[in-house]
mmCIF file of N, CA, C and O in Angstrom:
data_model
loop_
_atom_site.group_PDB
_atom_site.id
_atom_site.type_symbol
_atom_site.label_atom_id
_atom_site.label_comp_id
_atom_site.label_asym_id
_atom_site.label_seq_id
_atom_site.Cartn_x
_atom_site.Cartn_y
_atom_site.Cartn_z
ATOM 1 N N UNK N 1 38.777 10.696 44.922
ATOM 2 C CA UNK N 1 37.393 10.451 44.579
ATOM 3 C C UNK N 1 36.572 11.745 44.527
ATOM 4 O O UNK N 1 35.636 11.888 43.741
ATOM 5 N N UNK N 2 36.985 12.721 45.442
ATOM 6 C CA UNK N 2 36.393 14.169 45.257
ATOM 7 C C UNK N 2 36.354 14.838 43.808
ATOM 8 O O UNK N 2 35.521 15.535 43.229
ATOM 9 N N UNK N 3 37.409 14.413 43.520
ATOM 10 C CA UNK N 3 37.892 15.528 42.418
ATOM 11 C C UNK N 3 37.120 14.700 41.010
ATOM 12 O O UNK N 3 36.895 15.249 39.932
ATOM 13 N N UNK N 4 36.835 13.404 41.320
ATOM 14 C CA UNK N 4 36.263 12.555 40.276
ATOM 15 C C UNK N 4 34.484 13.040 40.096
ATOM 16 O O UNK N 4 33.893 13.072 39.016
ATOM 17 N N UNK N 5 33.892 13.376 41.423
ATOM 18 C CA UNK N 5 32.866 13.438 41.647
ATOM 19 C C UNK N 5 32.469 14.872 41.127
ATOM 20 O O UNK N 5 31.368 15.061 40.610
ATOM 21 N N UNK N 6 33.502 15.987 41.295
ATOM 22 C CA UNK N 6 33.144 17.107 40.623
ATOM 23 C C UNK N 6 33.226 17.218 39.421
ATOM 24 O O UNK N 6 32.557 18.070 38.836
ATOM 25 N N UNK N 7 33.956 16.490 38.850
ATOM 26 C CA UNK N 7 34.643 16.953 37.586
ATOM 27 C C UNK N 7 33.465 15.819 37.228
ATOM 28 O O UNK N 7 34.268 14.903 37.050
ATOM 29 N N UNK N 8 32.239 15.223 37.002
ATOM 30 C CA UNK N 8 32.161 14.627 36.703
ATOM 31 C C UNK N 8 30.317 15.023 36.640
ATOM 32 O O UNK N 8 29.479 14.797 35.767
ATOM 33 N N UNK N 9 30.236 15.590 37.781
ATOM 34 C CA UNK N 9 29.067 16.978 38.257
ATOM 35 C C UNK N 9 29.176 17.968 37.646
ATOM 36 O O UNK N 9 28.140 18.627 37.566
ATOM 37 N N UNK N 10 30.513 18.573 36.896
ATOM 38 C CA UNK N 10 30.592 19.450 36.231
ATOM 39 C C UNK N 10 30.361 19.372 34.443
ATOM 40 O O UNK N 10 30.038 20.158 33.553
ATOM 41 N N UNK N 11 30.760 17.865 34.567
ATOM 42 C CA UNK N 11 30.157 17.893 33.004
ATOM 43 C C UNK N 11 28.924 17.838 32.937
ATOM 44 O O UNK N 11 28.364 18.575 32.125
ATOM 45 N N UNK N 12 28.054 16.844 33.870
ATOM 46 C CA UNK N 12 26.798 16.581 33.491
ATOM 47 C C UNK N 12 26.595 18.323 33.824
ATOM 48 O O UNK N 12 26.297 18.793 32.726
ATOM 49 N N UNK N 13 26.624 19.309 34.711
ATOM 50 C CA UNK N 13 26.172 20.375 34.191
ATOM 51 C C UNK N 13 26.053 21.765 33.544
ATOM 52 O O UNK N 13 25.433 22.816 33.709
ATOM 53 N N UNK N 14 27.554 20.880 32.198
ATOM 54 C CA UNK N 14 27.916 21.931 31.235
ATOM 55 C C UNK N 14 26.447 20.832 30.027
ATOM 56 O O UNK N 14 25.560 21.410 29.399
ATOM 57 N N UNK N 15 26.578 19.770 30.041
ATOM 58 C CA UNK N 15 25.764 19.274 29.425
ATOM 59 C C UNK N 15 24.463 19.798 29.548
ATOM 60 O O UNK N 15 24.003 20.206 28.482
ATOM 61 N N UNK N 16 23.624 19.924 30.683
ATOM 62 C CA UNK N 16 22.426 20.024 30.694
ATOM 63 C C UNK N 16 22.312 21.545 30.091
ATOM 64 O O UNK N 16 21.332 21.919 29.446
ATOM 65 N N UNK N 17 23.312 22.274 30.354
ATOM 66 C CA UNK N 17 23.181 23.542 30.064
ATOM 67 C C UNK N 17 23.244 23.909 28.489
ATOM 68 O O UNK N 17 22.655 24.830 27.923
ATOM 69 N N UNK N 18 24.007 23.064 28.002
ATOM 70 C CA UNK N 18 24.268 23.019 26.922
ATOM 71 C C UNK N 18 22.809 22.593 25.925
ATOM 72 O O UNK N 18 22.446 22.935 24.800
ATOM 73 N N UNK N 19 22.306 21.802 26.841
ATOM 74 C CA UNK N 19 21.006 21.657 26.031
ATOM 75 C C UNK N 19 19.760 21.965 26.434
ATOM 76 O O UNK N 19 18.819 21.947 25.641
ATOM 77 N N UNK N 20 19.640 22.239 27.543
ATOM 78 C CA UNK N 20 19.090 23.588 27.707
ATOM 79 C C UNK N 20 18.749 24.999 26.629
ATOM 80 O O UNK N 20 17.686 25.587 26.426
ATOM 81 N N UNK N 21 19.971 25.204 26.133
ATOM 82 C CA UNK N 21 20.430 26.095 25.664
ATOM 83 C C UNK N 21 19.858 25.869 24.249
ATOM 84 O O UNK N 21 19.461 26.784 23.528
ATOM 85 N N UNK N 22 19.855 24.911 24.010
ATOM 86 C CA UNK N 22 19.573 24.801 22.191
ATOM 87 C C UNK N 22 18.550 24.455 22.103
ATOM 88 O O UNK N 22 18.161 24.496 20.936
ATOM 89 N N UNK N 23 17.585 23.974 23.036
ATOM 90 C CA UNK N 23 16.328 23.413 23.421
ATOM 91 C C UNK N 23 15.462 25.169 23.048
ATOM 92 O O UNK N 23 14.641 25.447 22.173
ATOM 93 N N UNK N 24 15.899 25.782 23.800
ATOM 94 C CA UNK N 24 15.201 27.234 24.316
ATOM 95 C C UNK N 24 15.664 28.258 22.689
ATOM 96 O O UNK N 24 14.972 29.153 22.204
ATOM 97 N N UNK N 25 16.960 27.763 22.176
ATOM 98 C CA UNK N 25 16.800 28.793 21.138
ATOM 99 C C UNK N 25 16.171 28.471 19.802
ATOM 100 O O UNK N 25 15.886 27.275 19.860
ATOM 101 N N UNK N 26 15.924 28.811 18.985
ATOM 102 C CA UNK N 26 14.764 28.495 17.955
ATOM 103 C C UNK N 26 15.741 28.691 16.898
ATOM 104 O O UNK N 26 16.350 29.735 17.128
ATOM 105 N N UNK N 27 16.326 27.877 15.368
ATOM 106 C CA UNK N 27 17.189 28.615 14.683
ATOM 107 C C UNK N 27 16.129 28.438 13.791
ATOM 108 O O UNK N 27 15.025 27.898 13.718
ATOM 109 N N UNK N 28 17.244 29.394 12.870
ATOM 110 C CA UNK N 28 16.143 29.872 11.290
ATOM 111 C C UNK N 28 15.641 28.783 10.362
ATOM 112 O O UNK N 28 16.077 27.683 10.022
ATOM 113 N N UNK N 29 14.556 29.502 10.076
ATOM 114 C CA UNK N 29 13.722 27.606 8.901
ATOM 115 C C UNK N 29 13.462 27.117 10.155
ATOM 116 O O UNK N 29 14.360 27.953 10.262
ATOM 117 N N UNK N 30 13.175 26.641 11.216
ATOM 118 C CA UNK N 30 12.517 26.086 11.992
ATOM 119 C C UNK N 30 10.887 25.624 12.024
ATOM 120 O O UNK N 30 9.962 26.169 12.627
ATOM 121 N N UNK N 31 10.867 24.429 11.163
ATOM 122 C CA UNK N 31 9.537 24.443 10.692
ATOM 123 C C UNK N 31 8.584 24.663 11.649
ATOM 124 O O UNK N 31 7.511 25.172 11.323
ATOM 125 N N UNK N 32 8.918 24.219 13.281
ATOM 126 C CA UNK N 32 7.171 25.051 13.635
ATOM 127 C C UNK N 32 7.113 26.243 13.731
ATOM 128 O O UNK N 32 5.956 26.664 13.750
ATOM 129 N N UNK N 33 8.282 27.366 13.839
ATOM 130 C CA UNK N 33 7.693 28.609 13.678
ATOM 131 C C UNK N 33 7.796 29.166 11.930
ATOM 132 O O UNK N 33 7.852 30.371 11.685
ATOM 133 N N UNK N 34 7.805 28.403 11.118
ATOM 134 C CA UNK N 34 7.846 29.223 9.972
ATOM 135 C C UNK N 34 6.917 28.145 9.120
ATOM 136 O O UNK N 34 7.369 27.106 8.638
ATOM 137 N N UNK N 35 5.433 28.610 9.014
ATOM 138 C CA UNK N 35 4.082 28.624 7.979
ATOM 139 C C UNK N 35 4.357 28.239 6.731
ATOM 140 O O UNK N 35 3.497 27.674 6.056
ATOM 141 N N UNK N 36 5.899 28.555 6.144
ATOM 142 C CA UNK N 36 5.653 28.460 4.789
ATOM 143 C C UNK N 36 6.045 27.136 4.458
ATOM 144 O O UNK N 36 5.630 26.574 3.445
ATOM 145 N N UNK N 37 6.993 26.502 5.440
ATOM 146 C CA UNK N 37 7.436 24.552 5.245
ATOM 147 C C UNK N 37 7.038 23.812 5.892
ATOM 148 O O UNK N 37 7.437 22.669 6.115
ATOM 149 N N UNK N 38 5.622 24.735 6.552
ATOM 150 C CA UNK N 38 4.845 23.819 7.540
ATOM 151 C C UNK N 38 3.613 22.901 6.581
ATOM 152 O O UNK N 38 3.068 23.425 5.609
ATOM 153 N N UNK N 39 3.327 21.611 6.991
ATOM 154 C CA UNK N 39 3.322 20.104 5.752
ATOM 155 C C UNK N 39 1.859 20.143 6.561
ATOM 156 O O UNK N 39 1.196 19.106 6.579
ATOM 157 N N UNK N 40 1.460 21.098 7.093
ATOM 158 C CA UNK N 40 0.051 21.271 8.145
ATOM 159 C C UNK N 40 -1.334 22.361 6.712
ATOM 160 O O UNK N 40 -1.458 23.534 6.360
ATOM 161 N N UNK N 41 -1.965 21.156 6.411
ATOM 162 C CA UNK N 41 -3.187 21.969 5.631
ATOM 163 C C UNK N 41 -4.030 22.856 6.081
ATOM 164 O O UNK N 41 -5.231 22.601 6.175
ATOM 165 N N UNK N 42 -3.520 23.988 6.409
ATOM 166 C CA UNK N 42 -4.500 25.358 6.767
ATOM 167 C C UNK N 42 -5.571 25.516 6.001
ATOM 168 O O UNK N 42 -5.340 25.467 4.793
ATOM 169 N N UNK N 43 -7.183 25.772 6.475
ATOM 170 C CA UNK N 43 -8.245 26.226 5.365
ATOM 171 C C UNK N 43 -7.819 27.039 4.714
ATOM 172 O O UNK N 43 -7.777 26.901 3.491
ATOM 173 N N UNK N 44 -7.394 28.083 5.305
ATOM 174 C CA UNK N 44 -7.167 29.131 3.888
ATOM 175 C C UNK N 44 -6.862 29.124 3.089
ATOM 176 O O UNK N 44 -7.171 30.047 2.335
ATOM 177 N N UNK N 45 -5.846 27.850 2.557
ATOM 178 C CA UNK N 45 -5.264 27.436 1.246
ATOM 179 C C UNK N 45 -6.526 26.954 0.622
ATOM 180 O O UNK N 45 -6.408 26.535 -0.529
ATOM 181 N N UNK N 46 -7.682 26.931 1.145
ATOM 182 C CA UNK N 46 -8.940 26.722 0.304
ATOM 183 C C UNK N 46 -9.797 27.496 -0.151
ATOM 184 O O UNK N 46 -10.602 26.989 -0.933
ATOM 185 N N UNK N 47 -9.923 28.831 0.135
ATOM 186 C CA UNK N 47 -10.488 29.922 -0.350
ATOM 187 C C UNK N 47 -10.602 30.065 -1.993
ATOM 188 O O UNK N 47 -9.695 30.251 -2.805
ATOM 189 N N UNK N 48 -11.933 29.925 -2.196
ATOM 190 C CA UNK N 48 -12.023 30.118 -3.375
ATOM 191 C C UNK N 48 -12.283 28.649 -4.356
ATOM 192 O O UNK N 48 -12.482 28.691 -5.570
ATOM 193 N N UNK N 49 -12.252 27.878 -3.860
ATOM 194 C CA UNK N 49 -12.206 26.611 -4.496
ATOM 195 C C UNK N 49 -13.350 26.018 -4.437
ATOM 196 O O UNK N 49 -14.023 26.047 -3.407
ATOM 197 N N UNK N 50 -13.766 25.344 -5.623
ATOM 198 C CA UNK N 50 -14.904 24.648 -5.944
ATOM 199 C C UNK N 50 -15.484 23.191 -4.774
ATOM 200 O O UNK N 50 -14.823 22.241 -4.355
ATOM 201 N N UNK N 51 -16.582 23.462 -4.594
ATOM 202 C CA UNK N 51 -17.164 22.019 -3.883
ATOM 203 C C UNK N 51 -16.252 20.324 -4.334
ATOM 204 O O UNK N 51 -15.881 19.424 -3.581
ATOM 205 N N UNK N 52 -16.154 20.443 -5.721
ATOM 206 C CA UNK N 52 -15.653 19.453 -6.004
ATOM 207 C C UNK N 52 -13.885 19.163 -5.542
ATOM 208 O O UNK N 52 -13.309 18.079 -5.631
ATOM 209 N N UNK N 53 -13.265 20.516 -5.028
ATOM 210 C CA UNK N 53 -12.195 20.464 -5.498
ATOM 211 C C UNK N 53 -11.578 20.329 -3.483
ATOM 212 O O UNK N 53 -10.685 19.648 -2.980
ATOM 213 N N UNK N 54 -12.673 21.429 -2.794
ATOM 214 C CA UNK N 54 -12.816 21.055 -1.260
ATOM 215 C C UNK N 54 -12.892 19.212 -0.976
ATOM 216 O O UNK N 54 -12.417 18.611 -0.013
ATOM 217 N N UNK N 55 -13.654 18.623 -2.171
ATOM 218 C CA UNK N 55 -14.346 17.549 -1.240
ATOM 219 C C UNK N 55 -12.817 16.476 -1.551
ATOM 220 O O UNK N 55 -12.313 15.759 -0.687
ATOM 221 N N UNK N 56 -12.413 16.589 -2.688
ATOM 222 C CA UNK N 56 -11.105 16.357 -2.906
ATOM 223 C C UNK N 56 -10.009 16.510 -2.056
ATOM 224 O O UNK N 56 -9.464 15.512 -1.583
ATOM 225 N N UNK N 57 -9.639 17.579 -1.818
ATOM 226 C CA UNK N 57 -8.539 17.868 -0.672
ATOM 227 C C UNK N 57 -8.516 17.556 0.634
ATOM 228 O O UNK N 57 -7.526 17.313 1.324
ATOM 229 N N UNK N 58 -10.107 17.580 1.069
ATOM 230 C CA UNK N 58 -10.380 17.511 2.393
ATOM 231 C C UNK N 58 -10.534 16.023 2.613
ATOM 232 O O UNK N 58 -9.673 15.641 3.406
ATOM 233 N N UNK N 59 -11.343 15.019 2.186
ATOM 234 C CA UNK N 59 -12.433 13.850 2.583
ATOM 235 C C UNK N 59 -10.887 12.694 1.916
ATOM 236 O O UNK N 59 -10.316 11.788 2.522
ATOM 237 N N UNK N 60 -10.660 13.163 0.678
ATOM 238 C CA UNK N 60 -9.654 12.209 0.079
ATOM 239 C C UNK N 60 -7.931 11.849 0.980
ATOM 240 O O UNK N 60 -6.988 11.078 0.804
ATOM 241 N N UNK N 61 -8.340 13.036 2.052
ATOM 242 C CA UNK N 61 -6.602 12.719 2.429
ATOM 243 C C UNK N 61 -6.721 11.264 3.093
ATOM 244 O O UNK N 61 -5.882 10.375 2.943
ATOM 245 N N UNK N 62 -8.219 11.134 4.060
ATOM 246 C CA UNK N 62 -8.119 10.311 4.873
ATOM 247 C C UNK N 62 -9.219 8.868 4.130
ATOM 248 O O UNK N 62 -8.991 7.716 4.500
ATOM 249 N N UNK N 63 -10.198 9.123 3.239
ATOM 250 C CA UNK N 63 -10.875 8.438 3.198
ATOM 251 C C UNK N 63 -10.796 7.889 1.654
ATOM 252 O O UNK N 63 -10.509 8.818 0.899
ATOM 253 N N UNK N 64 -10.946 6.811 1.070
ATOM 254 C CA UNK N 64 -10.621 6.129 -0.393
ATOM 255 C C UNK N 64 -12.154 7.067 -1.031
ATOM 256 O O UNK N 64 -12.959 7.381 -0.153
ATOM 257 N N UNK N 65 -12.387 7.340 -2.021
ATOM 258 C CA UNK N 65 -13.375 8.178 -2.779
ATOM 259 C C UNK N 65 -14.930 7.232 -2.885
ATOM 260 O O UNK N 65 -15.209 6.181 -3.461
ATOM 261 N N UNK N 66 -15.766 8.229 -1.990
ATOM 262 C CA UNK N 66 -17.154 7.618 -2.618
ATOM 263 C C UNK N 66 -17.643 8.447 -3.449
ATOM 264 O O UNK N 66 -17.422 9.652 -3.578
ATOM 265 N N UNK N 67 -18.368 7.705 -4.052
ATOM 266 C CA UNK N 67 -19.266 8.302 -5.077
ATOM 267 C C UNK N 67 -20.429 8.802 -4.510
ATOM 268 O O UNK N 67 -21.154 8.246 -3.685
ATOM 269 N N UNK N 68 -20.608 10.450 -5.274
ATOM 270 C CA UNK N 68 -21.985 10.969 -4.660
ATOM 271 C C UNK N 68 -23.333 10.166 -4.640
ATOM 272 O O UNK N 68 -24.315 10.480 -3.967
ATOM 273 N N UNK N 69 -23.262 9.378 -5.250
ATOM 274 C CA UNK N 69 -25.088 8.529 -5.318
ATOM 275 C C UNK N 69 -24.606 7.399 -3.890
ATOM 276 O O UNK N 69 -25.514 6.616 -3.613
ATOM 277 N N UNK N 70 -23.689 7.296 -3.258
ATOM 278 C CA UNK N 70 -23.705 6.534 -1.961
ATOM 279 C C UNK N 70 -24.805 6.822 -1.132
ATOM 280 O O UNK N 70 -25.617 6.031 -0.654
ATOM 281 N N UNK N 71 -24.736 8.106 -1.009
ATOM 282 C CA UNK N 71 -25.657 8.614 0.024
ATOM 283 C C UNK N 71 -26.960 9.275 -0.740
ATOM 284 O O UNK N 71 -27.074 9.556 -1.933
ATOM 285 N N UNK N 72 -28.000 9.447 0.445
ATOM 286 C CA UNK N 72 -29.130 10.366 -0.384
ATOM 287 C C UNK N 72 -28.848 11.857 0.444
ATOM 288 O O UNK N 72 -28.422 12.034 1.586
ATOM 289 N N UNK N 73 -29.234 12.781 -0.533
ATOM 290 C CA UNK N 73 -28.897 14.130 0.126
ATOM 291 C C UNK N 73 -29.059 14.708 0.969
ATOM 292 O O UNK N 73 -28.869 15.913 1.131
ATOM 293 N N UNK N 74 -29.527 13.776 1.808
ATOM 294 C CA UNK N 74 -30.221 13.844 3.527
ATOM 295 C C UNK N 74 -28.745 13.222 4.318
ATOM 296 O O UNK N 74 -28.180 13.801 5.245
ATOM 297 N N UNK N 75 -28.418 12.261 3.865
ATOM 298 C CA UNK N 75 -27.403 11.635 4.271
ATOM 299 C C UNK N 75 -25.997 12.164 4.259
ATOM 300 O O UNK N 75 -25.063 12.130 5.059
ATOM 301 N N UNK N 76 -26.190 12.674 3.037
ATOM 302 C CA UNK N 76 -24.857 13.788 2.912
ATOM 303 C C UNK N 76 -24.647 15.054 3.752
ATOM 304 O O UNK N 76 -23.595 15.402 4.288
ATOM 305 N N UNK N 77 -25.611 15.564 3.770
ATOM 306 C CA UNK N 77 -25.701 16.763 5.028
ATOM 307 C C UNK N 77 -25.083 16.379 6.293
ATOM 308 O O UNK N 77 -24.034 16.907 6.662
ATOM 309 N N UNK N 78 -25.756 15.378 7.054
ATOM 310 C CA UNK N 78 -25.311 14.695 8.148
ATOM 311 C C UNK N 78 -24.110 14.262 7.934
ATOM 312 O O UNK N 78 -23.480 14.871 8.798
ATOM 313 N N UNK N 79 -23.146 13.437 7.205
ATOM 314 C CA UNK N 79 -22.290 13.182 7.013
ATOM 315 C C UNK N 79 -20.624 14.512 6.852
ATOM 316 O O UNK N 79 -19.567 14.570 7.480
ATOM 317 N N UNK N 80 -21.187 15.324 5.731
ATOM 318 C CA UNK N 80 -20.477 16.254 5.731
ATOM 319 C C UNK N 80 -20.350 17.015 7.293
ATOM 320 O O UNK N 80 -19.263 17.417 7.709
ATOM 321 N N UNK N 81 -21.365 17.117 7.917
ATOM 322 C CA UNK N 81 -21.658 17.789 9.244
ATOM 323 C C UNK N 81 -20.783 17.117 9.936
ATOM 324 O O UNK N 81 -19.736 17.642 10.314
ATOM 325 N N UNK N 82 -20.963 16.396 10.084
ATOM 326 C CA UNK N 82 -19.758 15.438 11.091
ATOM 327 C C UNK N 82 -18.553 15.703 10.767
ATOM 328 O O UNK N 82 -17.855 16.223 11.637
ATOM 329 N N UNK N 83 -18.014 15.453 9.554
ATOM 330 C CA UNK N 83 -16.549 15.338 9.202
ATOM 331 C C UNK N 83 -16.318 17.187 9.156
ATOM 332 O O UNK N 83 -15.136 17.495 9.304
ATOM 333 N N UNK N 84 -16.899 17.908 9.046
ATOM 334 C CA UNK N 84 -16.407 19.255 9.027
ATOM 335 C C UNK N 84 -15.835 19.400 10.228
ATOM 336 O O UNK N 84 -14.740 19.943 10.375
ATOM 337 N N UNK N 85 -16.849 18.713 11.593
ATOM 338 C CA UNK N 85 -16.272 19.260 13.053
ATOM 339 C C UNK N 85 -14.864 18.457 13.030
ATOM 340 O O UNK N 85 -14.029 18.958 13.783
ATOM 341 N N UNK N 86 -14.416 17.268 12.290
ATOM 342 C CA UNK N 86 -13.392 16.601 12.546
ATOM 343 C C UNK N 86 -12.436 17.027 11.448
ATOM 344 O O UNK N 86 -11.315 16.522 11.518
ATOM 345 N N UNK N 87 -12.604 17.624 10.732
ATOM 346 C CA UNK N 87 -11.384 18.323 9.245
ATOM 347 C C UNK N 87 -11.266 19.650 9.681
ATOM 348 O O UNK N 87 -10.549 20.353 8.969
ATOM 349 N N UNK N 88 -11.829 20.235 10.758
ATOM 350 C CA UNK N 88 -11.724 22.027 10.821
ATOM 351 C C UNK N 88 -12.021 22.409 9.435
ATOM 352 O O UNK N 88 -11.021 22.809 8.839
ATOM 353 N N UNK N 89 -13.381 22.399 8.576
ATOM 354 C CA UNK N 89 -13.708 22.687 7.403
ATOM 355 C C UNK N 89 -14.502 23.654 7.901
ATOM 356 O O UNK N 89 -15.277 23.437 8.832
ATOM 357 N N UNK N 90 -14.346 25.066 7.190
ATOM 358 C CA UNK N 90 -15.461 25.848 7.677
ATOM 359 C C UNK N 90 -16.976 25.752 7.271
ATOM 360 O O UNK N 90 -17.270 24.885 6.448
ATOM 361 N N UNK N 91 -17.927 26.533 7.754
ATOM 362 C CA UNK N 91 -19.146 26.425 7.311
ATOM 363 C C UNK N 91 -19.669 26.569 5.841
ATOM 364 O O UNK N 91 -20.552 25.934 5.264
ATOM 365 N N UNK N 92 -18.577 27.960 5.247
ATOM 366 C CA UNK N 92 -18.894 28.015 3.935
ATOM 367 C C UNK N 92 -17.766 26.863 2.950
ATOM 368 O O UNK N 92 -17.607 27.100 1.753
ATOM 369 N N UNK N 93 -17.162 25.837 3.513
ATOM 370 C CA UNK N 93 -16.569 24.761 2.734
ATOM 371 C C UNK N 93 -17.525 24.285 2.653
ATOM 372 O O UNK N 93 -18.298 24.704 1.791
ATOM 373 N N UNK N 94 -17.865 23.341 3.390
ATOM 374 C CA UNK N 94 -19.497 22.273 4.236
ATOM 375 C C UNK N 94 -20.498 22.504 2.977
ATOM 376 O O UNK N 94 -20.887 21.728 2.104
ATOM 377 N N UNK N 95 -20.737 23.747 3.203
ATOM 378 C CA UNK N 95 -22.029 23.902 2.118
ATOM 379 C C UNK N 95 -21.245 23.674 0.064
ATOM 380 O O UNK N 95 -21.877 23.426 -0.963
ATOM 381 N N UNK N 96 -20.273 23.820 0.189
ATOM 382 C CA UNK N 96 -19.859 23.937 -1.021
ATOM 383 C C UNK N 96 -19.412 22.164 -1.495
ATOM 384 O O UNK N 96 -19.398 21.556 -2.565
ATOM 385 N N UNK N 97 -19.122 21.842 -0.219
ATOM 386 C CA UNK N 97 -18.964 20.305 -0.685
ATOM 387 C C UNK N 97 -20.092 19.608 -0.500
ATOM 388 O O UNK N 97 -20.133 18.563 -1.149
ATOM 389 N N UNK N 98 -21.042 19.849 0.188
ATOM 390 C CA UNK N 98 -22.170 19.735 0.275
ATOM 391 C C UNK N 98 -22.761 19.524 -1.323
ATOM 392 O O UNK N 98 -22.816 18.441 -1.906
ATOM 393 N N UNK N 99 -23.221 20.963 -1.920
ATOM 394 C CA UNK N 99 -23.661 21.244 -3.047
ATOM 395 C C UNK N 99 -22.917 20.500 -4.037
ATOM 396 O O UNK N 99 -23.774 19.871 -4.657
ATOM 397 N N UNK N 100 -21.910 20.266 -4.463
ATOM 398 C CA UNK N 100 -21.102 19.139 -5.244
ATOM 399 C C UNK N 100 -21.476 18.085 -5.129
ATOM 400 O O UNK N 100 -21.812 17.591 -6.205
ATOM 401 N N UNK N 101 -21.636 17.196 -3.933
ATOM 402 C CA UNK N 101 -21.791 15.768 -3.824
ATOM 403 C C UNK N 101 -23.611 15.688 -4.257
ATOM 404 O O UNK N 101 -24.333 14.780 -4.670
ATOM 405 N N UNK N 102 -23.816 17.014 -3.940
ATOM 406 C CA UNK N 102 -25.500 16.072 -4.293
ATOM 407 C C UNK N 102 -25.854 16.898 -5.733
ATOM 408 O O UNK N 102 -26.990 16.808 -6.200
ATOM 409 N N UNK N 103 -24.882 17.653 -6.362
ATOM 410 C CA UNK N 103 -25.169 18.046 -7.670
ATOM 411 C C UNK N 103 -24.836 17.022 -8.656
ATOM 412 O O UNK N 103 -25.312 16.974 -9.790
ATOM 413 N N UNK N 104 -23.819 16.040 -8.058
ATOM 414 C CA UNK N 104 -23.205 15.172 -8.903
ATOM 415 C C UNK N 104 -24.020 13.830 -9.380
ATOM 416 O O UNK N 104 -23.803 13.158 -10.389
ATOM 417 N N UNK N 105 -25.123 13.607 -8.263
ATOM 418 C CA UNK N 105 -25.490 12.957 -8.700
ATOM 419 C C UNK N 105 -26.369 12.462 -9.952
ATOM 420 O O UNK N 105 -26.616 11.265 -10.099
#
């Protein structure tokens, strides 16, 4: 029964080690350390892009499309304000989707 109990202690801790081991090493393409197959929408892929094209990428992933005359342009401010703190949209997105939704109308 000794020899059952080690040999048996010894796998579980070639096992743990074993994964341990692959746990701790990171192999290549590993999408969380590599940015470029990461499926995560960084702002910066927004630089440069039109109000219309922010309010698109940003508001449309999660929400079905309203139309700018929903709100009055008082309403939109407040609204955009909110969802910026919850989209990580920066300040100069905000104002650009901002300016779209109430140009459109």
């Amino acid at each position: 029964m000794p020899t059952l109990n080690r040999s048996v202690l010894s796998a579980l801790a070639l096992l743990f080690a074993t994964t341990t081991l692959s746990l701790l090493a990171e192999p290549e393409g590993n999408p969380k350390t590599d940015n470029k197959s990461s499926n995560v929408v960084s702002n910066d892929s927004y630089r440069g892009l039109s109000g219309e094209e922010l309010w698109s990428n940003n508001c449309m992933r999660c929400h079905n499309i309203r139309p700018p005359t929903m709100y009055s342009d008082a309403q939109w401010d407040v609204v955009v304000h909110h969802m910026r703190l919850r989209a990580n949209v920066t300040g100069q997105e905000q104002r650009a989707i901002v300016e779209f939704l109430k140009s459109a109308k």
